[in-house]
Coordinates of C-alpha atoms and ligand atoms in Angstrom, one line a residue:
X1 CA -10.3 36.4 -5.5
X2 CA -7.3 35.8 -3.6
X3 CA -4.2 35.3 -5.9
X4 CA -1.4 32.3 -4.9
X5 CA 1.4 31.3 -6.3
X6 CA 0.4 27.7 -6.1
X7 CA -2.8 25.9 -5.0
X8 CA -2.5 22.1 -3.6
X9 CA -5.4 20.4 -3.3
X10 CA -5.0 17.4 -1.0
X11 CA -2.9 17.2 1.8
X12 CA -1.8 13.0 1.2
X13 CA 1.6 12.2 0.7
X14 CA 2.8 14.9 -1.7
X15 CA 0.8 17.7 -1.2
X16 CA 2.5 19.0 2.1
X17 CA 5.9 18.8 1.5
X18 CA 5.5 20.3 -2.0
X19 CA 4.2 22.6 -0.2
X20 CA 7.0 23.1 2.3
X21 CA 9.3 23.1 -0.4
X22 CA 7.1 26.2 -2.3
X23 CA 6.9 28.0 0.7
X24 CA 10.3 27.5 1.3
X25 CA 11.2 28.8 -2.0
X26 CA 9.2 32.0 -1.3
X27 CA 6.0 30.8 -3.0
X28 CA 2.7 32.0 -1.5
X29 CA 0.8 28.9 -1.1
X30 CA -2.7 27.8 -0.9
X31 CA -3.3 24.2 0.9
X32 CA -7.4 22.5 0.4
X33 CA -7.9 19.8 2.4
X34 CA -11.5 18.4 2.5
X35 CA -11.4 16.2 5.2
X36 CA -8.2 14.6 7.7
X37 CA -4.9 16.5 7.0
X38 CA -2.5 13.6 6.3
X39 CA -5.1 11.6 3.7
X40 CA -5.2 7.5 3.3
X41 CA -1.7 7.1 4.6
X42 CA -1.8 8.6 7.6
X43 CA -5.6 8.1 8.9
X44 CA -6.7 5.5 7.0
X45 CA -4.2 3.2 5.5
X46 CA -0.5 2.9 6.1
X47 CA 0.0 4.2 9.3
X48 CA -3.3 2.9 11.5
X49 CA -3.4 -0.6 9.7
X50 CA 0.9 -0.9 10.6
X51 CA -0.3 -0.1 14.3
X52 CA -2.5 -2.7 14.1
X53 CA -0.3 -5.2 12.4
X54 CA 1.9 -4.7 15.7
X55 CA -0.7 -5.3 18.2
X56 CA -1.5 -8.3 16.2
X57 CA 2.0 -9.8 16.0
X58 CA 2.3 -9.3 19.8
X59 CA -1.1 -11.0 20.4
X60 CA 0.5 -13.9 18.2
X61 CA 3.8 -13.7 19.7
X62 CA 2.2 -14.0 23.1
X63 CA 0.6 -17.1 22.4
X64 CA 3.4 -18.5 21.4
X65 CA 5.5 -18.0 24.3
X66 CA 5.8 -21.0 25.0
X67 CA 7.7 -21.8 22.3
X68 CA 10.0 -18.9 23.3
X69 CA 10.1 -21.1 27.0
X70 CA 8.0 -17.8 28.5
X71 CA 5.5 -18.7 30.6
X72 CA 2.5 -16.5 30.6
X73 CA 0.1 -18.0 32.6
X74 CA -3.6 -17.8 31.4
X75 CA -5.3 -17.3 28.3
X76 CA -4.2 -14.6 26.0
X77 CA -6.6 -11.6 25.5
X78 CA -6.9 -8.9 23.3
X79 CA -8.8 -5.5 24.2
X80 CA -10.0 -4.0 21.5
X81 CA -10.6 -0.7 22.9
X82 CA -7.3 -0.4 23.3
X83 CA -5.9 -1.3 19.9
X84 CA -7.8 1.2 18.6
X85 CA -6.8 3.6 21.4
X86 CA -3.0 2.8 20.6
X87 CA -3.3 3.7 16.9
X88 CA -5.7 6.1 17.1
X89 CA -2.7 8.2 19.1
X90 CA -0.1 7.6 16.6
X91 CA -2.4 8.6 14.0
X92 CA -3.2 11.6 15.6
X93 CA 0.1 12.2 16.2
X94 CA 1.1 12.0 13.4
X95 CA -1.7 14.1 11.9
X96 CA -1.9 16.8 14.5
X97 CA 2.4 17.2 13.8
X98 CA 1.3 17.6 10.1
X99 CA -1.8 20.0 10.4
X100 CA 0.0 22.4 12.7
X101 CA 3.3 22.3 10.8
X102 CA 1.0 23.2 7.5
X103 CA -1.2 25.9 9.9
X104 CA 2.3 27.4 11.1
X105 CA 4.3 27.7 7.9
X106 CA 5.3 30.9 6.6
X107 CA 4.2 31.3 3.0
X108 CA 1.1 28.9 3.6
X109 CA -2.6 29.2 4.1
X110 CA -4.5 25.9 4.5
X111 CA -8.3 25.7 3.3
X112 CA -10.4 23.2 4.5
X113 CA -13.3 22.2 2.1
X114 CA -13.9 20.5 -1.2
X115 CA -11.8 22.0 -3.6
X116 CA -13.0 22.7 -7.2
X117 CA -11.8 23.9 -10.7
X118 CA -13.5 26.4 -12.2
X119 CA -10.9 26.8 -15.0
X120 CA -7.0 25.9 -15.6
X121 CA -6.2 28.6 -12.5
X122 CA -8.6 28.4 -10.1
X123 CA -10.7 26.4 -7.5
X124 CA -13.3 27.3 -5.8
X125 CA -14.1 26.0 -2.0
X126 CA -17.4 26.3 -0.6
X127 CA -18.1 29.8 -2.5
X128 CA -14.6 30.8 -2.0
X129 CA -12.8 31.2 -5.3
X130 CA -8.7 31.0 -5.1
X131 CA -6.3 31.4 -8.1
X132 CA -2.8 30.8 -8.9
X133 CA -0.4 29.9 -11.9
X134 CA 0.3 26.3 -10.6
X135 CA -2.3 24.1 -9.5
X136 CA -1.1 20.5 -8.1
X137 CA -3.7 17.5 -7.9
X138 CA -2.8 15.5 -4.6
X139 CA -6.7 14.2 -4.3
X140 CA -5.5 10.4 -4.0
X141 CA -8.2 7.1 -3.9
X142 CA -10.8 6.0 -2.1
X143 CA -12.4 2.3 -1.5
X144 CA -14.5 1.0 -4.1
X145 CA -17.6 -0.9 -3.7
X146 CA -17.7 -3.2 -6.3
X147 CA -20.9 -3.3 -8.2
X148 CA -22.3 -7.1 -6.6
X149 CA -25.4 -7.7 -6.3
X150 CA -27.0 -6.3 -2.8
X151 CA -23.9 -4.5 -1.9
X152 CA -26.4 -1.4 -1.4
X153 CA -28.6 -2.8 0.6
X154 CA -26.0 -4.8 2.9
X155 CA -24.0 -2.8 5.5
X156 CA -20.0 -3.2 4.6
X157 CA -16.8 -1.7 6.4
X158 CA -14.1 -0.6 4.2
X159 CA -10.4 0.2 5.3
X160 CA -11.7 3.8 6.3
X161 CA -14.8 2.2 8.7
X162 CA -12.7 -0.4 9.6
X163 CA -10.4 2.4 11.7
X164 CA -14.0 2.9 14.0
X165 CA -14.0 -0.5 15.1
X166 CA -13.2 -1.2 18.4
X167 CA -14.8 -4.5 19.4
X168 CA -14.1 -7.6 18.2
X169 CA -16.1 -8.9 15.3
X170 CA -17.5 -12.6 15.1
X171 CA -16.9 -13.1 12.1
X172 CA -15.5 -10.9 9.7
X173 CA -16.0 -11.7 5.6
X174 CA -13.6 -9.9 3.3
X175 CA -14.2 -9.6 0.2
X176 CA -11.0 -9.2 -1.9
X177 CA -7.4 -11.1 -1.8
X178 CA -4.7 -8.5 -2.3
X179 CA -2.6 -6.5 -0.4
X180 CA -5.7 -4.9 1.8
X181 CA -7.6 -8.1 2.6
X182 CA -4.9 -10.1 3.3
X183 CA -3.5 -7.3 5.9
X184 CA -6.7 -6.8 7.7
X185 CA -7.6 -10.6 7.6
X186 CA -4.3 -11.9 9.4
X187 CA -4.3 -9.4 11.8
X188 CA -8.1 -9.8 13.1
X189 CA -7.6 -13.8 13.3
X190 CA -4.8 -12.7 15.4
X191 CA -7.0 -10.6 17.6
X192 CA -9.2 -13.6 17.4
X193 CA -12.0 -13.3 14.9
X194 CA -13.5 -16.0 13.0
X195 CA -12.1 -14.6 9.4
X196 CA -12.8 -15.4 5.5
X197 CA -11.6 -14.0 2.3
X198 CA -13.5 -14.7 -0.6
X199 CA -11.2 -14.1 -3.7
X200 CA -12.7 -14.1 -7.5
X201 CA -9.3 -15.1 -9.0
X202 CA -7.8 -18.4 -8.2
X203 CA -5.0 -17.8 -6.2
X204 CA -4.1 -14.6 -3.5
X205 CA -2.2 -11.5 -4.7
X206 CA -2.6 -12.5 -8.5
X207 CA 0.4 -10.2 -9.3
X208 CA 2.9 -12.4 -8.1
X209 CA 4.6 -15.1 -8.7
X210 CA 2.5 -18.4 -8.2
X211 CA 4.3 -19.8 -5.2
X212 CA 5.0 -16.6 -3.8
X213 CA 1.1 -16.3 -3.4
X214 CA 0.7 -20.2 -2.4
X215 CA 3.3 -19.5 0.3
X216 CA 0.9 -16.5 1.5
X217 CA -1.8 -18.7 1.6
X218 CA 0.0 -20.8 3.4
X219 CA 1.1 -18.4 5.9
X220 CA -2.5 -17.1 6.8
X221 CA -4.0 -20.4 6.3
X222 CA -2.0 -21.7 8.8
X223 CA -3.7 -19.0 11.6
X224 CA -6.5 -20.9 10.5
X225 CA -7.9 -18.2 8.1
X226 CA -10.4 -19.7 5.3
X227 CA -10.6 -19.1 1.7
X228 CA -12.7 -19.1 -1.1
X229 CA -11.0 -19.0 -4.1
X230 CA -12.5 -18.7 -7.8
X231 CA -15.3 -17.0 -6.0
X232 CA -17.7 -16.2 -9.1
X233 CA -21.1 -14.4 -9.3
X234 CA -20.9 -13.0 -5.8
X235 CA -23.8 -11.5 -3.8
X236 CA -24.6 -10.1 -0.6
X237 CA -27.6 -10.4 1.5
X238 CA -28.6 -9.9 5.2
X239 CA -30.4 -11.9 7.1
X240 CA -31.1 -11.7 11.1
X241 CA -28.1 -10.4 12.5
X242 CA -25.9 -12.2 9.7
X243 CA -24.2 -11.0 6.8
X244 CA -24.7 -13.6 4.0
X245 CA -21.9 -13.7 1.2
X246 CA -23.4 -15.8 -1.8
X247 CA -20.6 -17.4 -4.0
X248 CA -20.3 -19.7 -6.9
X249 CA -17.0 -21.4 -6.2
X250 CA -15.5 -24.4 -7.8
X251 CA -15.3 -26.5 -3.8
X252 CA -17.1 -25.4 -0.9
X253 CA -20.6 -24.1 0.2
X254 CA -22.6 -21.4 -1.7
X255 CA -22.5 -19.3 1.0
X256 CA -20.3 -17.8 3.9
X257 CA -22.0 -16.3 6.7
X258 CA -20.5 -13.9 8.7
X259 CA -20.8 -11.2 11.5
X260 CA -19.7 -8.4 9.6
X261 CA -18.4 -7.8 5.9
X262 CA -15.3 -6.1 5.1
X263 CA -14.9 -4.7 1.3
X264 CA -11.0 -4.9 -0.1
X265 CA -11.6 -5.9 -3.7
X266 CA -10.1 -2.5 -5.1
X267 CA -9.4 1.3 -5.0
X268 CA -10.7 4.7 -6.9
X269 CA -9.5 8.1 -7.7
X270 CA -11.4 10.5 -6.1
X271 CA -11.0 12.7 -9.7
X272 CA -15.0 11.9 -10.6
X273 CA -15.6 15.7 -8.0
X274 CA -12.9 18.2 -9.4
X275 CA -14.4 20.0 -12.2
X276 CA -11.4 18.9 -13.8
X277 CA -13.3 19.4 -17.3
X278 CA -13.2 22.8 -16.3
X279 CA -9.4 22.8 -16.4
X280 CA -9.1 20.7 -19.6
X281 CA -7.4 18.0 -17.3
X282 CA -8.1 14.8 -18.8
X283 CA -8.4 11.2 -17.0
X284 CA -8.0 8.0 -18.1
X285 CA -10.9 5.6 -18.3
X286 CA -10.2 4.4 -15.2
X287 CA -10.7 7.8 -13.7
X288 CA -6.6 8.4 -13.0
X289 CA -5.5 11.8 -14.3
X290 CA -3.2 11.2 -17.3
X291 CA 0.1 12.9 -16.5
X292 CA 3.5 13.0 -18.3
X293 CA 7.0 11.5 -17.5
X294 CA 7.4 14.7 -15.1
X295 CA 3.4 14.5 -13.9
X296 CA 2.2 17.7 -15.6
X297 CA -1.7 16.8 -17.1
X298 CA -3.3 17.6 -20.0
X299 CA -3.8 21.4 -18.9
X300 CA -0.7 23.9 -18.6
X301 CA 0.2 24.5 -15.2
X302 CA -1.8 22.0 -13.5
X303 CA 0.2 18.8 -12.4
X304 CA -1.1 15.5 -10.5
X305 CA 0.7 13.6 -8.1
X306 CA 0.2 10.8 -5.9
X307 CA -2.6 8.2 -6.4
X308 CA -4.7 9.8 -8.5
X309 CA -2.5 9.7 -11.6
X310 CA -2.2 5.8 -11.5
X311 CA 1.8 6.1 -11.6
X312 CA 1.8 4.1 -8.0
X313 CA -0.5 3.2 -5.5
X314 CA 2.0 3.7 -2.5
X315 CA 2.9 6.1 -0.1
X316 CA 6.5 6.1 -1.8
X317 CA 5.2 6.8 -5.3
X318 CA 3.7 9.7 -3.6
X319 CA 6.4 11.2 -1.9
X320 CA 8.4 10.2 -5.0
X321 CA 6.0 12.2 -7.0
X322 CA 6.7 15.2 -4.8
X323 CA 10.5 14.6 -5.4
X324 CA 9.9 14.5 -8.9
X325 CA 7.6 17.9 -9.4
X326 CA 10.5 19.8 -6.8
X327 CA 13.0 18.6 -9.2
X328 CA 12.1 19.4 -12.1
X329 CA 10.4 23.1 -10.6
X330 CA 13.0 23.9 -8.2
X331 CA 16.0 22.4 -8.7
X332 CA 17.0 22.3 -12.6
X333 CA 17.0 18.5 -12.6
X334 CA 14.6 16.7 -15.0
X335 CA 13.6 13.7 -12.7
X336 CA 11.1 11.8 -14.6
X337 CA 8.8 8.6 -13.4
X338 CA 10.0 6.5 -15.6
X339 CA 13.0 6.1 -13.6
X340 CA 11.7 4.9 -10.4
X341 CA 11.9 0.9 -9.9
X342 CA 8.9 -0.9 -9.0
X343 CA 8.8 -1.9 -4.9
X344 CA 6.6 -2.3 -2.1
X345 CA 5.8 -4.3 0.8
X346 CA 2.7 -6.5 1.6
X347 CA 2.6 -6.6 5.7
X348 CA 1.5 -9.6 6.7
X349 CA 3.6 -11.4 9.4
X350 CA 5.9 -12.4 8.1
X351 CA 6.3 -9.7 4.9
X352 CA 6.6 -9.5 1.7
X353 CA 9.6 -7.2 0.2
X354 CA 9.3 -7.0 -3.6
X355 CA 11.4 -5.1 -6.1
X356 CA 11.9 -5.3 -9.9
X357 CA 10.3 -8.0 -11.7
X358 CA 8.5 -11.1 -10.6
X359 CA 9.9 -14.8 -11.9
X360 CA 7.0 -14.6 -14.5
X361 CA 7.9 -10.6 -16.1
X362 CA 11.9 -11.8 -15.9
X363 CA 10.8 -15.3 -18.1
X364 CA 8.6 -13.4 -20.5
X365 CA 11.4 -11.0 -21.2
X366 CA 12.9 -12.9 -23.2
X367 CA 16.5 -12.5 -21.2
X368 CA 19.0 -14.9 -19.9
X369 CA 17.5 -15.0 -16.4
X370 CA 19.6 -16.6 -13.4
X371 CA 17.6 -17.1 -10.3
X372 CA 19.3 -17.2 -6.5
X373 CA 16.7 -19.2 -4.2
X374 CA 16.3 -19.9 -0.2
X375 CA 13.9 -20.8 2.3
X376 CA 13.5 -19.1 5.5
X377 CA 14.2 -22.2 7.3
X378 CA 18.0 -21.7 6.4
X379 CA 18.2 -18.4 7.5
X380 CA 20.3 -18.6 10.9
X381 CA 18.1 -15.5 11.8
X382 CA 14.6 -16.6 11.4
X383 CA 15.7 -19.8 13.1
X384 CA 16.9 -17.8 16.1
X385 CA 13.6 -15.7 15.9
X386 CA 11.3 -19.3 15.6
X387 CA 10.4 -17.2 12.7
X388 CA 11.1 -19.8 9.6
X389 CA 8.3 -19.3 6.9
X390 CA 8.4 -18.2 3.3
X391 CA 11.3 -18.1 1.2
X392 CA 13.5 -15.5 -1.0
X393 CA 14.5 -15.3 -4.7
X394 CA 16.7 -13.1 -6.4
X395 CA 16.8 -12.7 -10.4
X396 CA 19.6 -11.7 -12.5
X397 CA 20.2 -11.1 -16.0
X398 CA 22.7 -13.5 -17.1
X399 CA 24.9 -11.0 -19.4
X400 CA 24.3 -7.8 -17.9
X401 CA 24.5 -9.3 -14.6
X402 CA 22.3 -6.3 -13.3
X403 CA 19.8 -7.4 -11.1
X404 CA 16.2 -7.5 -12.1
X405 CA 13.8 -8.4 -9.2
X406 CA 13.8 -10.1 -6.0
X407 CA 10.7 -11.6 -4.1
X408 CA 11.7 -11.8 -0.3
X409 CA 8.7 -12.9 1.9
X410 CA 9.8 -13.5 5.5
X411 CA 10.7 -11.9 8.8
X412 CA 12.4 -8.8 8.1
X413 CA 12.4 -8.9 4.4
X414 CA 10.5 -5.3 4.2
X415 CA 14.1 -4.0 5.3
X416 CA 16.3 -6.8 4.0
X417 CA 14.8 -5.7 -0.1
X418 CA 16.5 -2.3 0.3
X419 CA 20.0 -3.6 0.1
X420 CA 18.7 -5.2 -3.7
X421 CA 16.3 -2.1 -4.6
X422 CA 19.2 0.3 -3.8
X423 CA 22.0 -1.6 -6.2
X424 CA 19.3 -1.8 -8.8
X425 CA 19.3 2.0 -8.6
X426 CA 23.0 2.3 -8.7
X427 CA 22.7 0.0 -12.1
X428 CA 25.9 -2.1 -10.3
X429 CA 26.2 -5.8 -11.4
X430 CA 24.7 -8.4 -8.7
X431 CA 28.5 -9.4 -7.8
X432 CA 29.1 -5.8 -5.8
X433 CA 26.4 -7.1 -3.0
X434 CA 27.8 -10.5 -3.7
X435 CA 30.8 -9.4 -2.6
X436 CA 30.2 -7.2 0.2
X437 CA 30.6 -7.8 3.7
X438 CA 27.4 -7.8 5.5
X439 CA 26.4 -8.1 9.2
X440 CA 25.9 -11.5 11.4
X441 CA 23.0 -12.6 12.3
X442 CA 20.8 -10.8 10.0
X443 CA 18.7 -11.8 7.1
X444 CA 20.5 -9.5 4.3
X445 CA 23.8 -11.4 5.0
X446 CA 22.0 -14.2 2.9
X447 CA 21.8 -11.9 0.2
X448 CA 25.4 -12.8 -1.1
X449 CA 24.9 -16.5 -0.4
X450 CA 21.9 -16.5 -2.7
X451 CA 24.0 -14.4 -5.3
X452 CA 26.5 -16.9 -5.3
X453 CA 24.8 -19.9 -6.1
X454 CA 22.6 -18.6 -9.0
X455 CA 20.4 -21.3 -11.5
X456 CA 19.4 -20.7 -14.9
X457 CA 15.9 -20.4 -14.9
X458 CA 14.1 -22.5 -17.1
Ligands
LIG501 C1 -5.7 0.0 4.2 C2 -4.5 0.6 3.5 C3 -3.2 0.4 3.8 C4 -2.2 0.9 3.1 N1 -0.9 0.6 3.5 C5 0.1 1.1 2.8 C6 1.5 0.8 3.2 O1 1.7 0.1 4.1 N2 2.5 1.4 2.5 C7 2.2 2.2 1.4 O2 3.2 2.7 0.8 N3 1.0 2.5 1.0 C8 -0.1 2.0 1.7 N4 -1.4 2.3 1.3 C9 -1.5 3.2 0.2 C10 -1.3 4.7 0.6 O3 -2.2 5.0 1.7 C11 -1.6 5.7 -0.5 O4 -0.9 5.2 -1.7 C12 -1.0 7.0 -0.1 O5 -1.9 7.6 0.9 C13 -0.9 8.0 -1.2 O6 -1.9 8.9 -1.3 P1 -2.0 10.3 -2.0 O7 -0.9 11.2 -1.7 O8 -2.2 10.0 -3.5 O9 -3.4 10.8 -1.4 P2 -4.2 10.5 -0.1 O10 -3.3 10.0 1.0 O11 -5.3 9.6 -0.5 O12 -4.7 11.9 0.3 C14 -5.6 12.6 -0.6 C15 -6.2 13.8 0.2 O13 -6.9 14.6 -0.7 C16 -8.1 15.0 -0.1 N5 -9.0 15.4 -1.1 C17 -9.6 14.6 -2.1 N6 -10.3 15.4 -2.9 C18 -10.3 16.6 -2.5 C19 -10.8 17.8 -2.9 N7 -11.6 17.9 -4.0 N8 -10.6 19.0 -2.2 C20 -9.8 19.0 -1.1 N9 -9.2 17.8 -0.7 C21 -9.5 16.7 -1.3 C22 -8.5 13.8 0.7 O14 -9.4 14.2 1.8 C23 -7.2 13.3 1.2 O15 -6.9 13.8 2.5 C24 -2.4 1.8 2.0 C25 -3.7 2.1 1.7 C26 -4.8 1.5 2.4 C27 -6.2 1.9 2.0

């Protein structure tokens, strides 16, 4: 059986450069992947869909030139062959960087199979039986179909299918409002697909703030995607060449009939294959590993990192898991995740940029809360760009004056949050950025305007 120092299953967003750092350390390392070195981020998620997203903006900002005063003379079309071809070489690149940086490294030995446990120190792949003192869980998620009637029986993309398509769909029906759905949805209505999104709840990205999720709506409503809302009781069937979405919602026909049908309505650790029992690593009833503040599961010597423990669902919680486990192995410094502020981005055109709490968490916690508001359309920068929807808000505790969230959605405002998430970490009071000088035209140099004319919120 050969003997490592440490085994990493998973090669996602944590996995390889914990193992760089190992390696680096003089660990001998043992690296399981099962399928595309890189995982969701890189073949399936992050990187592919933000490919897309471009090719979608420029298909968007091409009909619009006009507005610009740039003549382009004829219709607007979009090959679909080569969008895919476009991100399917920066995914390889970005994959084939990663799989010959792993293949190369002194100190590592990268498996590829299904990795596994057959006890707290060892894993077996494919018959192969590896051990070490330290195993680390990188395994992340994968799409879930939700249990709806005739989902089995009806074919369905999810984000992973979705990176085979290259032709354009009639009409695509997704199935699920959040951060996946709405991505995906924008940016094939862009392409120029007929597009719906059938959402259970009754308004788009439930988790925040009410208008932020009406302005979304907005947004993609706009690009003349349709909705339907408080979709209860939904079923699939097929019929012909047609994909038939039953729904029971409060307006609107029973049913929405599409071309093809696009699941988004949620995500699952891929923990239910490990043999964790075999480890005595225990999972939540979700399926997430349960991990401590420094990500070390129920079993000595076996940690978890990345999506699978349900800490984050993001390419940054990831690497941030990694940060934390290095810490805390290799460098003497007790990082914990309970330090880490919330943040992420939703990319439709224009973004979201979120940090810290929403209006709703900052009301409910009983603080003093002082809220700095703006729309887009004063923004000297958007109006330059003839980019003026959505809005920002900024919330501040009234005594501590730390800041406590901000909700940015419009063009640039995946960057522009930074300036906020980064004082948040410094624990300064809001009047530092309110204060400081920042750069003409941009959008963050509305960040001390909005500082400086806070409300109390009601
Ligand atoms: C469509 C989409 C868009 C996204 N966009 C963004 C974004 O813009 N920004 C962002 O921050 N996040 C985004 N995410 C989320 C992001 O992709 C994940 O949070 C991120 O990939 C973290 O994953 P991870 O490290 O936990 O594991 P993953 O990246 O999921 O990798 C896990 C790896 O483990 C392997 N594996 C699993 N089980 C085994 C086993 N038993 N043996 C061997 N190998 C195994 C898998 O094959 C996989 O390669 C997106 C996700 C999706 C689906």
């Amino acid at each position: 059986m050969p003997d490592f120092d440490a085994i990493i299953i998973g090669t996602g967003q944590a996995g390889p450069s914990l193992a760089f750092r190992l390696a680096g350390a003089g660990m001998k390392v043992a690296v399981v992947e099962r399928s595309l070195v890189g995982g969701t981020c890189v073949n399936t998620g992050c990187t592919p869909t933000k490919a897309m997203v471009a090719s979608a903006y420029a298909a968007r900002i091409a009909r619009r030139a006009a507005d610009y005063g740039v003549a382009i003379g004829g219709d607007v079309g979009v090959d679909m062959g080569r969008v895919k071809a476009r991100k399917d070489a920066i995914v390889a690149a970005s994959r084939d960087g990663l799989t010959s940086a792993l293949e190369n490294a002194a100190n590592i030995a990268l498996y590829r199979g299904h990795a596994r446990f057959v006890s707290p120190q060892a894993v077996e792949i494919a018959g192969q039986r590896l051990s070490a003192a330290r195993i680390f869980i990188n395994v992340g998620g994968r799409a879930a179909a939700p249990p709806m009637p005739g989902v089995k029986e009806t074919p369905y993309l999810t984000n992973s299918s979705m990176m085979d398509v290259d032709f354009l769909p009639r009409h695509l029906v997704i199935v699920g409002g959040s951060y996946i759905g709405l991505e995906f949805g924008q940016m094939y209505r862009r392409f120029g697909s007929e597009v719906t999104i059938i959402e259970m709840a009754p308004r788009l990205v439930r988790h925040e703030d009410e208008d932020v999720s009406a302005a979304i709506k907005d947004i993609v409503e706009q690009e003349g995607v349709h909705f339907r809302l408080n979709a209860e009781c939904i079923s699939f069937a097929k019929r012909g060449d047609e994909i038939v979405a039953k729904v029971d919602c409060a307006e609107g026909a029973p049913q929405v009939a599409g071309s093809h049908l696009l699941l988004a309505a949620g995500r699952r650790p891929n923990t239910d294959d490990l043999g964790l029992d075999k480890a005595g690593v225990r999972c939540d009833e979700h399926g997430y590993i349960v991990v401590d503040d420094q990500l070390q599961t129920t079993a000595p010597g076996v940690w978890a990192l990345g999506d699978c423990n349900g800490k984050g669902a993001f390419t940054h919680t990831a690497y941030n898991d990694f940060e934390i486990v290095a810490a805390n192995l290799l460098d003497h410094d007790p990082r914990g995740v309970s330090e880490r502020i919330n943040a992420y981005a939703l990319y439709i055109d224009p973004p979201l940029g979120r940090v810290g709490m929403t209006m709703a968490q900052a009301r409910s916690s009983g603080r003093r809360v002082l809220a700095g508001e703006r729309p887009m359309t004063r923004v000297a920068r958007a109006v330059e760009k003839g980019e003026t929807q959505g809005f920002m808000r900024i919330l501040v505790d009234g005594d501590s004056k730390e800041i406590l969230g901000a909700s940015l959605l419009g063009t640039g405002c995946d960057e522009a949050v930074h300036a906020i998430l980064d004082l948040m970490y410094a624990k300064a009071p809001y009047t530092v950025l309110q204060c400081a000088m920042h750069i003409h035209p941009t959008v963050s140099e509305l960040l001390p305007t909005l500082l400086g004319d806070l409300k109390p919120v009601g």
